[in-house]
Coordinates of C-alpha atoms in Angstrom, one line a residue:
M211 CA 83.7 68.8 41.6
N212 CA 84.1 69.2 37.8
C213 CA 87.3 67.3 37.0
S214 CA 87.6 68.9 33.6
K215 CA 88.5 72.2 35.3
T216 CA 91.8 73.2 36.7
R217 CA 91.4 73.3 40.4
L218 CA 93.3 76.2 42.1
T219 CA 94.6 77.0 45.6
I220 CA 95.4 80.7 45.9
L221 CA 97.8 81.4 48.7
G222 CA 97.4 85.1 49.6
S223 CA 94.0 85.6 47.8
T224 CA 93.3 89.1 49.3
G225 CA 96.6 90.7 48.2
S226 CA 97.1 92.4 44.8
I227 CA 98.3 89.2 43.0
G228 CA 95.5 87.1 44.6
V229 CA 92.9 89.6 43.5
S230 CA 94.3 89.8 40.0
T231 CA 94.3 86.0 39.8
L232 CA 90.6 85.9 40.7
D233 CA 90.0 88.5 38.0
V234 CA 91.5 86.1 35.4
V235 CA 89.6 83.1 36.9
K236 CA 86.4 85.1 36.6
L237 CA 87.0 85.4 32.8
H238 CA 87.2 81.7 32.3
P239 CA 84.5 80.0 34.5
G240 CA 84.6 76.8 32.3
R241 CA 88.3 76.4 32.7
F242 CA 89.2 77.2 36.3
E243 CA 87.7 76.3 39.7
V244 CA 88.8 77.7 43.0
F245 CA 89.4 75.0 45.5
A246 CA 91.0 77.0 48.4
L247 CA 91.6 80.6 49.3
T248 CA 94.0 81.8 52.0
A249 CA 94.6 85.2 53.7
S250 CA 96.5 86.6 56.6
V251 CA 94.2 89.1 58.4
N252 CA 91.7 90.5 55.9
V253 CA 88.6 88.6 56.9
D254 CA 86.1 90.9 55.2
A255 CA 87.8 90.5 51.8
I256 CA 88.1 86.8 51.9
V257 CA 84.4 86.5 53.0
A258 CA 83.5 88.4 49.8
Q259 CA 85.7 86.1 47.8
C260 CA 84.1 83.0 49.4
V261 CA 80.7 84.3 48.4
A262 CA 81.8 84.9 44.8
F263 CA 83.9 81.7 44.2
A264 CA 82.5 79.2 46.7
P265 CA 85.8 77.5 47.5
T266 CA 85.9 74.2 49.3
Y267 CA 88.4 75.6 51.9
A268 CA 89.3 79.0 53.2
V269 CA 92.3 79.4 55.5
M270 CA 93.4 82.2 57.7
A271 CA 96.9 82.5 59.1
S272 CA 95.9 82.6 62.8
E273 CA 93.0 81.4 65.0
P274 CA 91.3 84.8 65.9
E275 CA 90.8 85.7 62.2
G276 CA 89.9 82.0 61.4
R277 CA 87.1 82.1 64.1
R278 CA 85.7 85.3 62.6
L279 CA 85.7 83.9 59.1
E280 CA 84.1 80.7 60.3
I281 CA 81.3 82.6 61.9
A282 CA 80.8 84.8 58.9
C283 CA 80.6 81.9 56.5
R284 CA 78.2 80.1 58.7
D285 CA 76.0 83.2 59.0
L286 CA 75.9 83.4 55.2
G287 CA 75.1 79.8 54.8
L288 CA 78.3 79.0 52.9
S289 CA 79.5 75.4 52.6
T290 CA 83.2 76.5 52.7
H291 CA 85.3 74.7 55.3
V292 CA 87.3 77.2 57.4
L293 CA 90.7 76.4 58.8
W294 CA 93.7 78.3 60.2
G295 CA 97.4 78.1 60.9
A296 CA 100.5 76.9 59.1
T297 CA 99.5 73.3 58.9
A298 CA 96.2 74.3 57.2
L299 CA 98.2 76.3 54.6
E300 CA 100.3 73.3 53.8
L301 CA 97.2 71.1 53.6
V302 CA 95.5 73.2 50.9
A303 CA 98.8 73.7 49.0
S304 CA 99.4 70.0 48.8
H305 CA 95.8 68.6 48.7
E306 CA 95.3 65.7 46.2
Q307 CA 92.3 67.5 44.6
V308 CA 94.4 70.6 43.7
D309 CA 96.1 70.9 40.3
T310 CA 97.6 74.4 40.5
V311 CA 98.8 76.6 43.4
M312 CA 99.2 80.3 43.1
A313 CA 101.9 81.3 45.6
A314 CA 101.2 84.9 46.4
I315 CA 101.9 85.1 50.2
V316 CA 104.4 87.9 50.7
G317 CA 107.6 87.2 52.5
A318 CA 109.2 84.2 54.1
A319 CA 105.8 83.1 55.5
G320 CA 105.0 81.6 52.1
L321 CA 108.0 79.2 52.1
A322 CA 106.5 76.2 53.9
P323 CA 103.3 76.0 51.8
C324 CA 105.3 76.5 48.6
L325 CA 107.6 73.6 49.6
A326 CA 104.5 71.5 50.3
A327 CA 103.1 72.2 46.9
A328 CA 106.5 71.5 45.3
K329 CA 106.9 68.2 47.1
S330 CA 103.3 67.2 46.0
G331 CA 104.1 67.7 42.3
K332 CA 101.7 70.7 41.7
R333 CA 101.9 73.3 39.0
L334 CA 103.3 76.0 41.2
L335 CA 102.8 79.6 40.1
L336 CA 105.5 81.5 42.0
A337 CA 104.6 85.1 42.8
N338 CA 106.4 84.9 46.1
K339 CA 110.0 85.6 45.2
E340 CA 111.0 85.1 48.8
A341 CA 110.4 81.4 48.6
L342 CA 113.3 81.1 46.2
V343 CA 115.4 83.8 47.9
V344 CA 115.0 82.1 51.3
G345 CA 114.7 78.5 50.1
G346 CA 117.4 78.7 47.3
Q347 CA 118.7 75.3 46.2
L348 CA 116.7 73.5 48.9
F349 CA 113.5 74.8 47.2
M350 CA 114.7 73.8 43.7
D351 CA 115.6 70.3 44.9
A352 CA 112.0 70.0 46.3
V353 CA 110.6 71.0 42.9
A354 CA 112.8 68.4 41.2
A355 CA 112.0 65.6 43.7
G356 CA 108.3 66.2 43.5
K357 CA 108.3 66.6 39.7
A358 CA 106.4 69.8 40.2
T359 CA 106.0 72.4 37.4
L360 CA 107.4 75.7 38.5
L361 CA 106.3 78.8 36.5
P362 CA 107.4 82.3 37.5
I363 CA 104.7 85.0 37.9
D364 CA 106.8 88.0 38.6
S365 CA 106.5 90.0 35.4
E366 CA 110.3 90.0 34.9
H367 CA 110.8 86.3 35.4
S368 CA 107.7 85.4 33.3
A369 CA 109.1 87.6 30.5
I370 CA 112.5 85.7 30.8
F371 CA 110.7 82.4 30.8
Q372 CA 108.7 83.4 27.7
S373 CA 111.9 84.5 25.9
L374 CA 114.0 81.5 26.6
P375 CA 114.1 78.3 24.5
Q376 CA 112.1 75.5 26.0
D377 CA 115.0 73.1 25.8
R378 CA 117.3 73.9 28.8
A379 CA 120.0 71.5 27.7
D380 CA 122.4 74.1 26.2
W381 CA 121.3 77.3 27.8
D382 CA 124.9 78.1 29.0
E383 CA 126.2 77.8 25.4
R384 CA 123.4 79.7 23.7
I385 CA 122.6 82.5 26.2
D386 CA 124.9 85.5 26.7
K387 CA 122.9 87.1 29.5
I388 CA 119.4 87.8 30.8
I389 CA 118.4 91.4 31.4
L390 CA 115.9 92.2 34.1
T391 CA 114.2 95.6 33.6
A392 CA 113.4 97.9 36.5
S393 CA 111.1 101.0 36.4
G394 CA 113.4 102.8 38.9
G395 CA 110.3 103.3 41.2
P396 CA 109.2 106.7 42.5
F397 CA 112.7 108.0 43.2
R398 CA 114.5 107.3 40.0
E399 CA 115.4 111.0 39.6
R400 CA 115.6 112.0 43.2
V401 CA 118.8 113.4 44.6
P402 CA 120.3 110.6 46.7
E403 CA 121.1 112.9 49.6
T404 CA 117.4 113.7 50.0
L405 CA 116.2 110.1 50.4
R406 CA 116.6 110.2 54.2
G407 CA 113.4 112.3 54.4
V408 CA 111.2 110.0 52.3
T409 CA 107.9 109.1 54.0
P410 CA 106.1 105.7 53.7
E411 CA 103.4 107.4 51.6
E412 CA 105.9 108.6 49.1
A413 CA 107.7 105.2 48.9
C414 CA 104.4 103.4 48.3
A415 CA 103.4 105.6 45.4
H416 CA 104.7 103.6 42.5
P417 CA 104.5 105.3 39.1
N418 CA 103.5 102.3 37.0
W419 CA 102.3 99.3 39.1
V420 CA 99.6 98.7 41.7
M421 CA 101.3 96.7 44.5
G422 CA 101.2 96.0 48.2
R423 CA 103.0 98.3 50.6
K424 CA 106.0 96.0 51.3
I425 CA 106.6 95.3 47.6
S426 CA 106.2 99.0 46.8
V427 CA 108.9 100.0 49.3
D428 CA 111.1 97.3 47.9
S429 CA 110.6 98.9 44.5
A430 CA 111.5 102.3 45.9
T431 CA 114.8 101.0 47.3
M432 CA 115.2 98.6 44.3
M433 CA 115.6 95.7 46.8
N434 CA 112.9 94.1 44.8
K435 CA 115.3 93.9 41.9
A436 CA 118.0 92.5 44.2
L437 CA 115.6 89.7 45.2
E438 CA 114.7 89.2 41.6
V439 CA 118.3 88.7 40.6
I440 CA 118.6 86.0 43.3
E441 CA 115.4 84.5 42.2
A442 CA 116.6 84.5 38.5
K443 CA 119.8 82.7 39.5
F444 CA 117.9 79.8 41.0
L445 CA 115.0 79.7 38.5
F446 CA 117.1 79.6 35.4
G447 CA 120.4 78.1 36.7
L448 CA 122.6 80.7 35.1
A449 CA 125.7 82.2 36.8
P450 CA 125.1 85.5 38.6
E451 CA 127.5 87.2 36.1
K452 CA 125.0 86.4 33.4
I453 CA 122.2 88.4 35.1
E454 CA 122.0 92.2 34.4
V455 CA 119.7 94.9 35.5
V456 CA 118.7 97.9 33.3
I457 CA 116.3 100.7 34.3
H458 CA 113.4 101.1 31.9
P459 CA 111.0 103.7 33.2
Q460 CA 108.0 102.9 31.0
S461 CA 107.7 99.2 32.2
V462 CA 106.7 98.1 28.7
I463 CA 109.5 95.7 28.1
H464 CA 109.3 93.3 31.1
S465 CA 112.7 91.7 30.6
M466 CA 115.0 90.3 27.8
V467 CA 117.3 87.5 26.9
Q468 CA 120.5 88.3 24.9
Y469 CA 121.9 85.3 23.0
V470 CA 125.5 84.6 22.2
D471 CA 125.0 86.1 18.7
H472 CA 123.9 89.3 20.4
S473 CA 120.3 89.1 19.2
V474 CA 117.8 90.0 21.9
V475 CA 114.4 88.4 22.5
A476 CA 112.1 90.6 24.7
Q477 CA 108.6 90.3 26.1
L478 CA 106.4 93.4 26.0
G479 CA 103.0 94.2 27.5
T480 CA 101.1 96.8 29.6
P481 CA 102.1 96.9 33.3
D482 CA 99.3 94.7 34.5
M483 CA 100.0 91.5 36.5
R484 CA 97.0 89.8 34.9
G485 CA 99.2 89.2 31.9
P486 CA 101.8 86.9 33.5
I487 CA 99.1 85.4 35.8
A488 CA 97.0 84.3 32.8
Y489 CA 100.1 83.0 31.1
G490 CA 101.0 80.9 34.1
L491 CA 97.5 79.6 34.7
A492 CA 97.0 78.4 31.1
W493 CA 100.6 77.5 30.0
P494 CA 101.4 76.3 27.5
D495 CA 98.1 77.8 26.1
R496 CA 97.3 81.5 26.1
V497 CA 94.0 82.9 27.3
C498 CA 92.4 86.3 27.7
S499 CA 93.9 88.1 30.7
G500 CA 91.7 91.2 30.9
A501 CA 94.8 93.4 30.5
S502 CA 94.8 96.2 28.0
A503 CA 96.6 95.7 24.7
L504 CA 99.6 97.8 24.0
D505 CA 98.9 100.8 21.7
F506 CA 102.2 101.3 19.9
S507 CA 101.0 104.5 18.3
A508 CA 100.5 106.0 21.8
L509 CA 104.0 105.1 23.1
A510 CA 106.1 108.2 23.2
G511 CA 109.2 106.1 23.3
L512 CA 111.1 103.4 25.3
T513 CA 114.1 104.5 27.2
F514 CA 116.8 102.7 29.1
E515 CA 119.4 103.7 31.7
S516 CA 122.4 101.9 32.9
L517 CA 122.9 101.5 36.7
D518 CA 126.2 103.5 36.2
Q519 CA 124.2 106.5 34.9
G520 CA 122.8 109.4 36.9
G521 CA 123.8 108.3 40.4
H522 CA 121.7 105.2 40.4
R523 CA 124.2 103.1 42.4
Q524 CA 124.2 105.8 45.1
R525 CA 120.4 106.0 45.0
F526 CA 119.9 102.3 45.1
P527 CA 122.9 100.8 47.1
G528 CA 120.9 97.7 48.1
L529 CA 120.9 96.3 44.5
S530 CA 124.6 95.2 44.7
L531 CA 123.7 93.0 47.7
A532 CA 122.2 90.4 45.3
W533 CA 125.4 89.5 43.6
E534 CA 127.4 89.7 46.9
S535 CA 124.9 87.3 48.6
L536 CA 125.1 84.9 45.7
K537 CA 128.9 84.7 46.0
A538 CA 128.7 84.2 49.8
P539 CA 128.0 80.9 51.6
G540 CA 124.6 79.2 51.2
G541 CA 122.0 80.7 53.4
T542 CA 123.2 84.3 52.9
T543 CA 120.3 85.2 50.7
T544 CA 118.0 83.9 53.6
V545 CA 119.7 86.4 55.9
L546 CA 119.3 89.2 53.4
N547 CA 115.6 88.6 52.9
A548 CA 114.9 88.4 56.7
A549 CA 116.8 91.6 57.3
N550 CA 115.0 93.4 54.5
E551 CA 111.5 92.3 55.7
V552 CA 112.3 93.6 59.2
A553 CA 113.7 96.9 57.9
V554 CA 110.8 97.6 55.6
A555 CA 108.3 96.8 58.3
A556 CA 110.2 99.2 60.6
F557 CA 110.2 101.9 58.0
L558 CA 106.5 101.5 57.3
A559 CA 105.9 101.8 61.1
R560 CA 108.1 105.0 61.1
R561 CA 110.6 103.4 63.4
I562 CA 113.6 104.0 61.0
R563 CA 114.3 106.3 58.1
F564 CA 114.1 105.2 54.5
D565 CA 117.9 105.4 54.0
Q566 CA 118.4 103.2 57.1
I567 CA 116.8 100.2 55.4
H568 CA 120.1 99.6 53.6
H569 CA 122.0 100.0 56.9
V570 CA 120.0 97.3 58.6
N571 CA 120.4 94.9 55.6
T572 CA 124.2 95.3 55.3
E573 CA 124.8 95.2 59.1
T574 CA 122.7 92.1 59.5
L575 CA 124.7 90.4 56.7
W576 CA 127.9 91.3 58.5
R577 CA 126.7 90.0 61.9
V578 CA 125.1 86.7 60.8
C579 CA 127.4 84.1 59.3
P580 CA 125.3 81.2 58.1
S581 CA 126.0 77.5 57.5
P582 CA 124.4 76.2 54.4
P583 CA 120.9 75.1 55.4
R584 CA 120.0 71.4 54.8
S585 CA 116.3 71.4 55.8
L586 CA 113.3 73.6 56.3
D587 CA 114.0 73.7 60.0
D588 CA 117.5 75.0 59.2
L589 CA 116.0 77.7 57.0
L590 CA 113.5 78.8 59.6
A591 CA 116.1 78.9 62.3
L592 CA 118.4 81.0 60.2
D593 CA 115.5 83.3 59.3
G594 CA 114.6 83.7 63.0
Q595 CA 118.2 84.4 64.0
S596 CA 118.5 87.0 61.2
R597 CA 115.3 88.7 62.2
Q598 CA 116.4 88.9 65.9
V599 CA 119.6 90.6 64.8
S600 CA 117.8 93.0 62.5
E601 CA 115.2 93.9 65.2
E602 CA 118.1 94.7 67.6
L603 CA 119.6 97.0 65.0
V604 CA 116.3 98.7 64.4
G605 CA 116.0 99.3 68.1
R606 CA 119.4 100.9 68.3
I607 CA 119.2 103.2 65.2
G608 CA 115.5 104.0 65.3
V609 CA 114.5 107.6 64.6

């Protein structure tokens, strides 16, 4: 093992963020080395990645896929050690030989390995917003206790991080607000009353970004932005009232910081996740990401829309749940995330309509009254309770 290289564990290597991360790694063979790759079910994809990057470990979420991967690696003569299960995920996230962990497992399933990486003091590149939405202050306390370095990979939060002063001491006094931009997704101009007929295929057809199905649906409902508001609150320690969302259809300005003198610092780039990934991998340096440069002469114009314009609040009712959840007792954001994961999965399986996602979310929030979680076990119990309530609701209202 070449100790001069940054050694990486990529949690969720076969998803869009994981694949983009490996694209960046490939550009810098003398700087980065893949120590471990993990995936949920896509055995064929991770086999190809093992051939290309020769990781020390490859981990699958469950045993059947792990056994298949083990056989495939053995047949190919690969030296990669194959493991499976939650304990194995935590092992490769906290391993003493690992410097940096890319956390790209979608949903609450990524929380435990993220906590393991934080407690072990890793550089943690957080692409899994749910770790913060579910873990909240408990997660941030683990980062502080482990003296981990937490860098956001979501394009919006990376943009905010790049636009903020490095000294956090007087942020409250210097910052008026942070402004998260949102593309508006595929239904930005759709008549709200017609959304009940939306199909999974339509919801997954994002106009600007290439993303997984769950995240694409979240973008179509703008629940992704609700989760990002919650994430921003914990990442940057600002009051929810200092977080604003504006619709920016071109996805060129990834987010902004407005200071108390009303000057605004913004971060711009093409809509390509390799940009924020490369920034996180090399920070505080900057390296080639493989993303295309902006051609300002080809930009027809940058436009912005308030949420109070054009029926956006009716079109995207879930967005307001972010601020409501942050004002509620600790653990409420955990409930919201669990409900949304169940509802989106049900919609993708055609068990509920698109417009019923919001109903499942709001009804679950009404039915589950959490106590502030004090441990990972508390969080997992609350997550499980919320999922059970949401599943019951889906069963009752299903199409």
